[in-house]
Amino acid sequence: GASKLAGERAVTAACEKYIILRTAWVFSEYGSNFVKTMVRLAKERDELSVVADQYGCPTYAGDLAKAILRVCEQHEQGKMQAWGVYHYCGDTPTSWHGFARAIFTKAELLGVIEKRPQLKAISSDQYQTPAKRPEYSVMKETSLASYGVISSDWLSALDFIFKDCRCEPDQ
């Protein structure tokens, strides 16, 4: 959080015209991310404990890329609405536990995993991480709609990456 804020402040201090696009909980069929980790763990374990008291909006990287491209196209066409800071994220808030449940439901339905593991809800206090995470990191969508950009539909994105891309677990 602090380094991201420092980066934003550096951009706003150095540039008169800028677009800063904030996002959160990014996932895709590539690289290492929560979705791929959950798929891998579902294949390795019968039971998983996942944090249930932290909320955010999962964001599909493919949708984020399209949003960035759309803003760039508007700039190229001289149709910029306003410079500044914007938020782009998934359309429906959920907890990590809720996200995991949706991942397992879709993955099982589409044959990516054979069986859903038992999912145990735990608190943030029960899952220690090097960096403290906020309990509520749901971003309020800001006016990217004026650029023709809509929120990421993360449930549909799960269908896409499991059905069309055959998401492989992270290694």
Short mmCIF file of N, CA and C in Angstrom, two decimals:
data_model
loop_
_atom_site.label_atom_id
_atom_site.label_comp_id
_atom_site.label_asym_id
_atom_site.label_seq_id
_atom_site.Cartn_x
_atom_site.Cartn_y
_atom_site.Cartn_z
N GLY A 1 0.79 -1.20 0.00
CA GLY A 1 0.00 0.00 0.00
C GLY A 1 0.83 1.26 0.00
N ALA A 2 1.84 1.32 0.88
CA ALA A 2 2.63 2.55 1.00
C ALA A 2 3.45 2.81 -0.26
N SER A 3 4.03 1.78 -0.86
CA SER A 3 4.84 1.97 -2.06
C SER A 3 3.96 2.34 -3.26
N LYS A 4 2.75 1.80 -3.32
CA LYS A 4 1.82 2.17 -4.39
C LYS A 4 1.43 3.63 -4.27
N LEU A 5 1.13 4.05 -3.05
CA LEU A 5 0.76 5.44 -2.82
C LEU A 5 1.93 6.37 -3.16
N ALA A 6 3.14 5.98 -2.81
CA ALA A 6 4.32 6.79 -3.15
C ALA A 6 4.47 6.90 -4.66
N GLY A 7 4.22 5.82 -5.37
CA GLY A 7 4.28 5.84 -6.83
C GLY A 7 3.24 6.78 -7.43
N GLU A 8 2.03 6.71 -6.90
CA GLU A 8 0.97 7.60 -7.37
C GLU A 8 1.34 9.06 -7.12
N ARG A 9 1.86 9.34 -5.95
CA ARG A 9 2.25 10.73 -5.62
C ARG A 9 3.36 11.22 -6.54
N ALA A 10 4.29 10.34 -6.88
CA ALA A 10 5.38 10.72 -7.79
C ALA A 10 4.82 11.06 -9.17
N VAL A 11 3.88 10.27 -9.65
CA VAL A 11 3.26 10.53 -10.95
C VAL A 11 2.50 11.85 -10.93
N THR A 12 1.69 12.06 -9.91
CA THR A 12 0.89 13.29 -9.86
C THR A 12 1.76 14.54 -9.69
N ALA A 13 2.90 14.39 -9.03
CA ALA A 13 3.81 15.53 -8.87
C ALA A 13 4.57 15.82 -10.16
N ALA A 14 4.88 14.79 -10.94
CA ALA A 14 5.71 14.96 -12.13
C ALA A 14 4.91 15.24 -13.40
N CYS A 15 3.64 14.86 -13.42
CA CYS A 15 2.86 14.94 -14.65
C CYS A 15 1.61 15.80 -14.48
N GLU A 16 1.35 16.61 -15.49
CA GLU A 16 0.12 17.39 -15.48
C GLU A 16 -1.06 16.54 -15.95
N LYS A 17 -0.80 15.70 -16.95
CA LYS A 17 -1.83 14.82 -17.50
C LYS A 17 -1.44 13.37 -17.22
N TYR A 18 -2.33 12.66 -16.58
CA TYR A 18 -2.05 11.26 -16.24
C TYR A 18 -3.34 10.51 -16.00
N ILE A 19 -3.26 9.22 -16.16
CA ILE A 19 -4.33 8.31 -15.74
C ILE A 19 -3.67 7.30 -14.82
N ILE A 20 -4.16 7.22 -13.61
CA ILE A 20 -3.74 6.18 -12.67
C ILE A 20 -4.93 5.25 -12.52
N LEU A 21 -4.71 3.99 -12.76
CA LEU A 21 -5.78 3.00 -12.68
C LEU A 21 -5.50 2.07 -11.52
N ARG A 22 -6.29 2.20 -10.47
CA ARG A 22 -6.15 1.33 -9.30
C ARG A 22 -6.99 0.07 -9.52
N THR A 23 -6.47 -1.05 -9.06
CA THR A 23 -7.19 -2.31 -9.18
C THR A 23 -6.84 -3.19 -7.99
N ALA A 24 -7.47 -4.34 -7.92
CA ALA A 24 -7.21 -5.24 -6.79
C ALA A 24 -7.60 -6.67 -7.14
N TRP A 25 -7.06 -7.60 -6.40
CA TRP A 25 -7.40 -9.03 -6.47
C TRP A 25 -7.35 -9.54 -7.92
N VAL A 26 -6.27 -9.24 -8.63
CA VAL A 26 -6.14 -9.60 -10.04
C VAL A 26 -5.83 -11.09 -10.19
N PHE A 27 -6.52 -11.73 -11.13
CA PHE A 27 -6.29 -13.15 -11.43
C PHE A 27 -6.36 -13.37 -12.93
N SER A 28 -5.76 -14.48 -13.38
CA SER A 28 -5.85 -14.87 -14.78
C SER A 28 -5.46 -16.34 -14.93
N GLU A 29 -5.43 -16.78 -16.16
CA GLU A 29 -4.99 -18.13 -16.45
C GLU A 29 -3.47 -18.22 -16.51
N TYR A 30 -2.78 -17.11 -16.38
CA TYR A 30 -1.32 -17.06 -16.47
C TYR A 30 -0.71 -16.70 -15.12
N GLY A 31 0.57 -17.00 -14.96
CA GLY A 31 1.30 -16.59 -13.78
C GLY A 31 0.81 -17.25 -12.51
N SER A 32 1.19 -16.66 -11.41
CA SER A 32 0.83 -17.18 -10.10
C SER A 32 -0.20 -16.25 -9.48
N ASN A 33 -1.35 -16.78 -9.09
CA ASN A 33 -2.39 -15.96 -8.50
C ASN A 33 -3.33 -16.84 -7.69
N PHE A 34 -4.28 -16.24 -7.01
CA PHE A 34 -5.17 -16.94 -6.09
C PHE A 34 -5.94 -18.07 -6.77
N VAL A 35 -6.47 -17.82 -7.95
CA VAL A 35 -7.26 -18.85 -8.65
C VAL A 35 -6.41 -20.08 -8.91
N LYS A 36 -5.23 -19.87 -9.47
CA LYS A 36 -4.37 -21.01 -9.80
C LYS A 36 -3.89 -21.73 -8.55
N THR A 37 -3.63 -20.98 -7.49
CA THR A 37 -3.23 -21.61 -6.23
C THR A 37 -4.36 -22.46 -5.67
N MET A 38 -5.58 -21.95 -5.72
CA MET A 38 -6.73 -22.72 -5.22
C MET A 38 -6.93 -24.00 -6.03
N VAL A 39 -6.77 -23.93 -7.35
CA VAL A 39 -6.91 -25.12 -8.20
C VAL A 39 -5.85 -26.16 -7.82
N ARG A 40 -4.61 -25.70 -7.64
CA ARG A 40 -3.53 -26.62 -7.26
C ARG A 40 -3.83 -27.25 -5.90
N LEU A 41 -4.21 -26.44 -4.93
CA LEU A 41 -4.48 -26.96 -3.59
C LEU A 41 -5.69 -27.90 -3.58
N ALA A 42 -6.67 -27.64 -4.42
CA ALA A 42 -7.84 -28.53 -4.50
C ALA A 42 -7.45 -29.91 -4.99
N LYS A 43 -6.41 -29.98 -5.79
CA LYS A 43 -5.93 -31.27 -6.31
C LYS A 43 -5.04 -31.99 -5.29
N GLU A 44 -4.53 -31.24 -4.32
CA GLU A 44 -3.59 -31.81 -3.34
C GLU A 44 -4.23 -32.12 -1.99
N ARG A 45 -5.30 -31.43 -1.64
CA ARG A 45 -5.85 -31.53 -0.29
C ARG A 45 -7.36 -31.79 -0.30
N ASP A 46 -7.82 -32.41 0.77
CA ASP A 46 -9.26 -32.65 0.94
C ASP A 46 -9.95 -31.51 1.67
N GLU A 47 -9.17 -30.72 2.42
CA GLU A 47 -9.73 -29.62 3.19
C GLU A 47 -8.82 -28.41 3.09
N LEU A 48 -9.42 -27.24 2.96
CA LEU A 48 -8.67 -25.98 2.89
C LEU A 48 -9.30 -24.96 3.82
N SER A 49 -8.46 -24.17 4.45
CA SER A 49 -8.90 -23.05 5.29
C SER A 49 -8.61 -21.76 4.54
N VAL A 50 -9.64 -20.94 4.39
CA VAL A 50 -9.49 -19.69 3.64
C VAL A 50 -10.11 -18.54 4.44
N VAL A 51 -9.44 -17.41 4.42
CA VAL A 51 -9.87 -16.22 5.16
C VAL A 51 -11.26 -15.77 4.69
N ALA A 52 -12.13 -15.55 5.66
CA ALA A 52 -13.52 -15.18 5.35
C ALA A 52 -13.89 -13.77 5.80
N ASP A 53 -12.95 -13.03 6.40
CA ASP A 53 -13.29 -11.69 6.89
C ASP A 53 -12.54 -10.57 6.17
N GLN A 54 -12.00 -10.87 5.00
CA GLN A 54 -11.41 -9.85 4.14
C GLN A 54 -12.22 -9.82 2.84
N TYR A 55 -12.64 -8.62 2.44
CA TYR A 55 -13.51 -8.49 1.27
C TYR A 55 -12.86 -7.62 0.21
N GLY A 56 -13.09 -7.99 -1.04
CA GLY A 56 -12.60 -7.24 -2.17
C GLY A 56 -13.38 -7.62 -3.41
N CYS A 57 -12.92 -7.13 -4.54
CA CYS A 57 -13.58 -7.43 -5.82
C CYS A 57 -12.57 -8.08 -6.76
N PRO A 58 -12.67 -9.39 -6.96
CA PRO A 58 -11.75 -10.06 -7.89
C PRO A 58 -11.82 -9.40 -9.27
N THR A 59 -10.67 -9.29 -9.91
CA THR A 59 -10.58 -8.61 -11.20
C THR A 59 -9.83 -9.50 -12.18
N TYR A 60 -10.47 -9.84 -13.28
CA TYR A 60 -9.83 -10.67 -14.30
C TYR A 60 -8.84 -9.81 -15.10
N ALA A 61 -7.61 -10.28 -15.22
CA ALA A 61 -6.55 -9.53 -15.90
C ALA A 61 -6.90 -9.23 -17.35
N GLY A 62 -7.59 -10.14 -18.02
CA GLY A 62 -8.01 -9.90 -19.40
C GLY A 62 -8.96 -8.72 -19.50
N ASP A 63 -9.87 -8.60 -18.55
CA ASP A 63 -10.79 -7.45 -18.52
C ASP A 63 -10.04 -6.16 -18.20
N LEU A 64 -9.08 -6.25 -17.29
CA LEU A 64 -8.26 -5.08 -16.94
C LEU A 64 -7.49 -4.60 -18.17
N ALA A 65 -6.92 -5.54 -18.92
CA ALA A 65 -6.18 -5.18 -20.14
C ALA A 65 -7.10 -4.49 -21.15
N LYS A 66 -8.32 -4.99 -21.30
CA LYS A 66 -9.28 -4.36 -22.21
C LYS A 66 -9.64 -2.96 -21.74
N ALA A 67 -9.78 -2.78 -20.44
CA ALA A 67 -10.10 -1.45 -19.90
C ALA A 67 -8.96 -0.47 -20.19
N ILE A 68 -7.73 -0.91 -19.97
CA ILE A 68 -6.57 -0.06 -20.24
C ILE A 68 -6.51 0.29 -21.73
N LEU A 69 -6.72 -0.71 -22.58
CA LEU A 69 -6.70 -0.48 -24.02
C LEU A 69 -7.78 0.53 -24.43
N ARG A 70 -8.96 0.41 -23.86
CA ARG A 70 -10.06 1.33 -24.18
C ARG A 70 -9.71 2.76 -23.79
N VAL A 71 -9.13 2.94 -22.63
CA VAL A 71 -8.72 4.28 -22.20
C VAL A 71 -7.65 4.83 -23.14
N CYS A 72 -6.69 3.98 -23.53
CA CYS A 72 -5.63 4.41 -24.47
C CYS A 72 -6.22 4.78 -25.83
N GLU A 73 -7.19 4.01 -26.30
CA GLU A 73 -7.85 4.33 -27.58
C GLU A 73 -8.56 5.68 -27.50
N GLN A 74 -9.22 5.94 -26.39
CA GLN A 74 -9.90 7.23 -26.21
C GLN A 74 -8.88 8.37 -26.26
N HIS A 75 -7.73 8.15 -25.63
CA HIS A 75 -6.67 9.16 -25.65
C HIS A 75 -6.18 9.39 -27.08
N GLU A 76 -5.92 8.30 -27.80
CA GLU A 76 -5.44 8.41 -29.19
C GLU A 76 -6.43 9.14 -30.08
N GLN A 77 -7.71 8.98 -29.82
CA GLN A 77 -8.76 9.61 -30.63
C GLN A 77 -9.10 11.02 -30.14
N GLY A 78 -8.36 11.49 -29.13
CA GLY A 78 -8.60 12.82 -28.60
C GLY A 78 -9.90 12.95 -27.83
N LYS A 79 -10.37 11.85 -27.28
CA LYS A 79 -11.66 11.84 -26.57
C LYS A 79 -11.50 11.65 -25.07
N MET A 80 -10.39 12.05 -24.53
CA MET A 80 -10.19 11.89 -23.08
C MET A 80 -11.23 12.69 -22.34
N GLN A 81 -11.88 12.06 -21.38
CA GLN A 81 -12.90 12.72 -20.57
C GLN A 81 -12.25 13.57 -19.47
N ALA A 82 -11.36 12.95 -18.73
CA ALA A 82 -10.68 13.67 -17.65
C ALA A 82 -9.46 12.87 -17.21
N TRP A 83 -8.40 13.57 -16.92
CA TRP A 83 -7.21 12.92 -16.38
C TRP A 83 -7.43 12.70 -14.89
N GLY A 84 -6.70 11.76 -14.32
CA GLY A 84 -6.82 11.56 -12.88
C GLY A 84 -6.70 10.12 -12.45
N VAL A 85 -7.27 9.83 -11.30
CA VAL A 85 -7.21 8.50 -10.69
C VAL A 85 -8.55 7.80 -10.87
N TYR A 86 -8.49 6.58 -11.35
CA TYR A 86 -9.70 5.77 -11.56
C TYR A 86 -9.53 4.42 -10.89
N HIS A 87 -10.66 3.80 -10.58
CA HIS A 87 -10.67 2.44 -10.03
C HIS A 87 -11.25 1.51 -11.08
N TYR A 88 -10.66 0.33 -11.19
CA TYR A 88 -11.24 -0.71 -12.04
C TYR A 88 -11.10 -2.04 -11.32
N CYS A 89 -12.22 -2.69 -11.13
CA CYS A 89 -12.20 -3.96 -10.41
C CYS A 89 -13.42 -4.79 -10.78
N GLY A 90 -13.51 -5.94 -10.15
CA GLY A 90 -14.64 -6.83 -10.38
C GLY A 90 -15.95 -6.20 -9.97
N ASP A 91 -17.02 -6.76 -10.53
CA ASP A 91 -18.34 -6.17 -10.33
C ASP A 91 -19.03 -6.56 -9.03
N THR A 92 -18.58 -7.64 -8.40
CA THR A 92 -19.27 -8.14 -7.22
C THR A 92 -18.30 -8.39 -6.08
N PRO A 93 -18.45 -7.70 -4.95
CA PRO A 93 -17.57 -7.95 -3.81
C PRO A 93 -17.77 -9.36 -3.25
N THR A 94 -16.70 -9.91 -2.71
CA THR A 94 -16.75 -11.21 -2.04
C THR A 94 -15.59 -11.29 -1.06
N SER A 95 -15.61 -12.31 -0.25
CA SER A 95 -14.47 -12.58 0.64
C SER A 95 -13.54 -13.55 -0.08
N TRP A 96 -12.34 -13.74 0.46
CA TRP A 96 -11.44 -14.76 -0.10
C TRP A 96 -12.12 -16.12 -0.03
N HIS A 97 -12.83 -16.37 1.05
CA HIS A 97 -13.55 -17.63 1.22
C HIS A 97 -14.63 -17.78 0.14
N GLY A 98 -15.39 -16.73 -0.09
CA GLY A 98 -16.42 -16.75 -1.13
C GLY A 98 -15.84 -16.93 -2.52
N PHE A 99 -14.69 -16.29 -2.76
CA PHE A 99 -14.00 -16.42 -4.04
C PHE A 99 -13.54 -17.86 -4.23
N ALA A 100 -12.95 -18.44 -3.18
CA ALA A 100 -12.50 -19.84 -3.25
C ALA A 100 -13.69 -20.77 -3.53
N ARG A 101 -14.80 -20.53 -2.86
CA ARG A 101 -15.99 -21.36 -3.07
C ARG A 101 -16.45 -21.29 -4.53
N ALA A 102 -16.47 -20.09 -5.09
CA ALA A 102 -16.86 -19.93 -6.50
C ALA A 102 -15.87 -20.62 -7.43
N ILE A 103 -14.58 -20.50 -7.12
CA ILE A 103 -13.54 -21.17 -7.92
C ILE A 103 -13.77 -22.67 -7.93
N PHE A 104 -13.97 -23.25 -6.75
CA PHE A 104 -14.14 -24.70 -6.66
C PHE A 104 -15.43 -25.17 -7.34
N THR A 105 -16.49 -24.41 -7.20
CA THR A 105 -17.76 -24.77 -7.83
C THR A 105 -17.60 -24.80 -9.35
N LYS A 106 -17.04 -23.73 -9.91
CA LYS A 106 -16.84 -23.66 -11.36
C LYS A 106 -15.83 -24.70 -11.84
N ALA A 107 -14.73 -24.85 -11.11
CA ALA A 107 -13.69 -25.80 -11.53
C ALA A 107 -14.21 -27.23 -11.53
N GLU A 108 -15.01 -27.58 -10.55
CA GLU A 108 -15.57 -28.94 -10.51
C GLU A 108 -16.58 -29.13 -11.64
N LEU A 109 -17.45 -28.17 -11.82
CA LEU A 109 -18.47 -28.23 -12.86
C LEU A 109 -17.85 -28.39 -14.25
N LEU A 110 -16.73 -27.72 -14.48
CA LEU A 110 -16.09 -27.73 -15.79
C LEU A 110 -14.97 -28.78 -15.91
N GLY A 111 -14.83 -29.63 -14.90
CA GLY A 111 -13.89 -30.74 -14.98
C GLY A 111 -12.43 -30.40 -14.76
N VAL A 112 -12.17 -29.24 -14.19
CA VAL A 112 -10.78 -28.84 -13.91
C VAL A 112 -10.28 -29.57 -12.66
N ILE A 113 -11.17 -29.77 -11.70
CA ILE A 113 -10.85 -30.57 -10.51
C ILE A 113 -11.90 -31.68 -10.41
N GLU A 114 -11.50 -32.79 -9.82
CA GLU A 114 -12.43 -33.91 -9.69
C GLU A 114 -13.45 -33.69 -8.58
N LYS A 115 -12.98 -33.10 -7.48
CA LYS A 115 -13.84 -32.96 -6.31
C LYS A 115 -13.48 -31.68 -5.56
N ARG A 116 -14.50 -30.97 -5.11
CA ARG A 116 -14.26 -29.78 -4.30
C ARG A 116 -13.75 -30.19 -2.93
N PRO A 117 -12.72 -29.50 -2.44
CA PRO A 117 -12.29 -29.77 -1.07
C PRO A 117 -13.28 -29.17 -0.07
N GLN A 118 -13.27 -29.68 1.15
CA GLN A 118 -14.04 -29.05 2.22
C GLN A 118 -13.42 -27.68 2.45
N LEU A 119 -14.24 -26.68 2.58
CA LEU A 119 -13.75 -25.31 2.72
C LEU A 119 -14.11 -24.78 4.10
N LYS A 120 -13.08 -24.46 4.86
CA LYS A 120 -13.27 -23.96 6.23
C LYS A 120 -13.00 -22.45 6.25
N ALA A 121 -13.95 -21.70 6.79
CA ALA A 121 -13.80 -20.25 6.92
C ALA A 121 -12.96 -19.94 8.16
N ILE A 122 -11.92 -19.12 7.97
CA ILE A 122 -11.09 -18.70 9.10
C ILE A 122 -11.00 -17.17 9.11
N SER A 123 -10.53 -16.63 10.24
CA SER A 123 -10.35 -15.18 10.36
C SER A 123 -8.95 -14.80 9.90
N SER A 124 -8.77 -13.53 9.64
CA SER A 124 -7.44 -13.01 9.26
C SER A 124 -6.41 -13.31 10.34
N ASP A 125 -6.84 -13.26 11.59
CA ASP A 125 -5.93 -13.54 12.71
C ASP A 125 -5.39 -14.97 12.66
N GLN A 126 -6.15 -15.87 12.06
CA GLN A 126 -5.74 -17.27 11.98
C GLN A 126 -4.83 -17.55 10.79
N TYR A 127 -4.67 -16.56 9.91
CA TYR A 127 -3.82 -16.74 8.72
C TYR A 127 -2.83 -15.58 8.66
N GLN A 128 -1.64 -15.82 9.10
CA GLN A 128 -0.63 -14.77 9.18
C GLN A 128 0.05 -14.55 7.82
N THR A 129 0.19 -13.30 7.45
CA THR A 129 0.90 -12.92 6.23
C THR A 129 1.95 -11.87 6.59
N PRO A 130 2.99 -11.75 5.75
CA PRO A 130 4.03 -10.74 6.04
C PRO A 130 3.47 -9.32 6.09
N ALA A 131 2.52 -9.02 5.20
CA ALA A 131 1.91 -7.69 5.18
C ALA A 131 0.47 -7.79 5.66
N LYS A 132 0.08 -6.90 6.55
CA LYS A 132 -1.30 -6.88 7.04
C LYS A 132 -2.21 -6.42 5.90
N ARG A 133 -3.27 -7.15 5.69
CA ARG A 133 -4.23 -6.84 4.63
C ARG A 133 -5.46 -6.18 5.22
N PRO A 134 -6.04 -5.22 4.50
CA PRO A 134 -7.26 -4.58 5.01
C PRO A 134 -8.44 -5.56 4.98
N GLU A 135 -9.34 -5.40 5.93
CA GLU A 135 -10.52 -6.27 5.95
C GLU A 135 -11.48 -5.94 4.82
N TYR A 136 -11.54 -4.67 4.45
CA TYR A 136 -12.49 -4.26 3.41
C TYR A 136 -11.74 -3.45 2.36
N SER A 137 -11.42 -4.09 1.25
CA SER A 137 -10.69 -3.38 0.18
C SER A 137 -11.54 -3.29 -1.08
N VAL A 138 -12.86 -3.24 -0.89
CA VAL A 138 -13.76 -3.07 -2.03
C VAL A 138 -13.59 -1.65 -2.55
N MET A 139 -13.31 -1.53 -3.84
CA MET A 139 -13.11 -0.22 -4.43
C MET A 139 -14.42 0.29 -5.00
N LYS A 140 -14.67 1.56 -4.79
CA LYS A 140 -15.83 2.17 -5.42
C LYS A 140 -15.46 2.44 -6.87
N GLU A 141 -16.27 1.92 -7.77
CA GLU A 141 -16.02 2.11 -9.20
C GLU A 141 -16.06 3.60 -9.51
N THR A 142 -15.07 4.08 -10.25
CA THR A 142 -15.08 5.49 -10.66
C THR A 142 -15.33 5.55 -12.16
N SER A 143 -15.72 6.66 -12.63
CA SER A 143 -16.36 6.88 -13.92
C SER A 143 -15.64 6.41 -15.18
N LEU A 144 -15.15 5.19 -15.21
CA LEU A 144 -14.60 4.67 -16.46
C LEU A 144 -15.72 4.35 -17.45
N ALA A 145 -16.96 4.34 -16.99
CA ALA A 145 -18.09 4.10 -17.89
C ALA A 145 -18.13 5.15 -19.00
N SER A 146 -17.67 6.36 -18.71
CA SER A 146 -17.66 7.41 -19.73
C SER A 146 -16.68 7.08 -20.86
N TYR A 147 -15.80 6.11 -20.62
CA TYR A 147 -14.87 5.64 -21.65
C TYR A 147 -15.39 4.36 -22.33
N GLY A 148 -16.59 3.94 -21.97
CA GLY A 148 -17.14 2.71 -22.53
C GLY A 148 -16.61 1.47 -21.84
N VAL A 149 -16.14 1.62 -20.62
CA VAL A 149 -15.55 0.50 -19.86
C VAL A 149 -16.53 0.06 -18.79
N ILE A 150 -16.77 -1.25 -18.72
CA ILE A 150 -17.64 -1.78 -17.67
C ILE A 150 -16.82 -2.63 -16.70
N SER A 151 -17.36 -2.83 -15.52
CA SER A 151 -16.67 -3.61 -14.48
C SER A 151 -16.40 -5.03 -14.95
N SER A 152 -15.36 -5.61 -14.40
CA SER A 152 -14.99 -6.99 -14.70
C SER A 152 -16.02 -7.95 -14.10
N ASP A 153 -16.55 -8.85 -14.92
CA ASP A 153 -17.48 -9.88 -14.46
C ASP A 153 -16.64 -11.11 -14.10
N TRP A 154 -16.21 -11.18 -12.86
CA TRP A 154 -15.24 -12.21 -12.48
C TRP A 154 -15.81 -13.61 -12.50
N LEU A 155 -17.10 -13.78 -12.29
CA LEU A 155 -17.69 -15.12 -12.38
C LEU A 155 -17.65 -15.64 -13.81
N SER A 156 -17.96 -14.79 -14.78
CA SER A 156 -17.86 -15.18 -16.19
C SER A 156 -16.41 -15.43 -16.57
N ALA A 157 -15.51 -14.65 -16.00
CA ALA A 157 -14.08 -14.84 -16.29
C ALA A 157 -13.61 -16.21 -15.80
N LEU A 158 -14.13 -16.66 -14.66
CA LEU A 158 -13.78 -18.01 -14.19
C LEU A 158 -14.24 -19.05 -15.20
N ASP A 159 -15.45 -18.91 -15.72
CA ASP A 159 -15.92 -19.82 -16.78
C ASP A 159 -14.95 -19.81 -17.95
N PHE A 160 -14.56 -18.62 -18.38
CA PHE A 160 -13.67 -18.49 -19.53
C PHE A 160 -12.34 -19.18 -19.30
N ILE A 161 -11.70 -18.89 -18.17
CA ILE A 161 -10.36 -19.46 -17.98
C ILE A 161 -10.41 -20.96 -17.72
N PHE A 162 -11.48 -21.46 -17.14
CA PHE A 162 -11.58 -22.90 -16.90
C PHE A 162 -12.04 -23.66 -18.14
N LYS A 163 -12.94 -23.09 -18.90
CA LYS A 163 -13.51 -23.79 -20.05
C LYS A 163 -12.69 -23.58 -21.31
N ASP A 164 -12.37 -22.34 -21.62
CA ASP A 164 -11.73 -22.02 -22.88
C ASP A 164 -10.21 -22.07 -22.84
N CYS A 165 -9.63 -21.80 -21.69
CA CYS A 165 -8.17 -21.74 -21.60
C CYS A 165 -7.58 -22.94 -20.87
N ARG A 166 -8.42 -23.71 -20.21
CA ARG A 166 -7.94 -24.86 -19.44
C ARG A 166 -6.85 -24.42 -18.47
N CYS A 167 -7.22 -23.57 -17.57
CA CYS A 167 -6.32 -23.05 -16.55
C CYS A 167 -5.55 -24.18 -15.87
N GLU A 168 -4.26 -24.11 -15.92
CA GLU A 168 -3.41 -25.08 -15.25
C GLU A 168 -3.01 -24.52 -13.90
N PRO A 169 -2.91 -25.36 -12.88
CA PRO A 169 -2.50 -24.86 -11.56
C PRO A 169 -1.10 -24.24 -11.62
N ASP A 170 -0.84 -23.33 -10.68
CA ASP A 170 0.51 -22.77 -10.61
C ASP A 170 1.48 -23.87 -10.20
N GLN A 171 2.71 -23.68 -10.50
CA GLN A 171 3.73 -24.71 -10.22
C GLN A 171 4.55 -24.34 -9.02
#
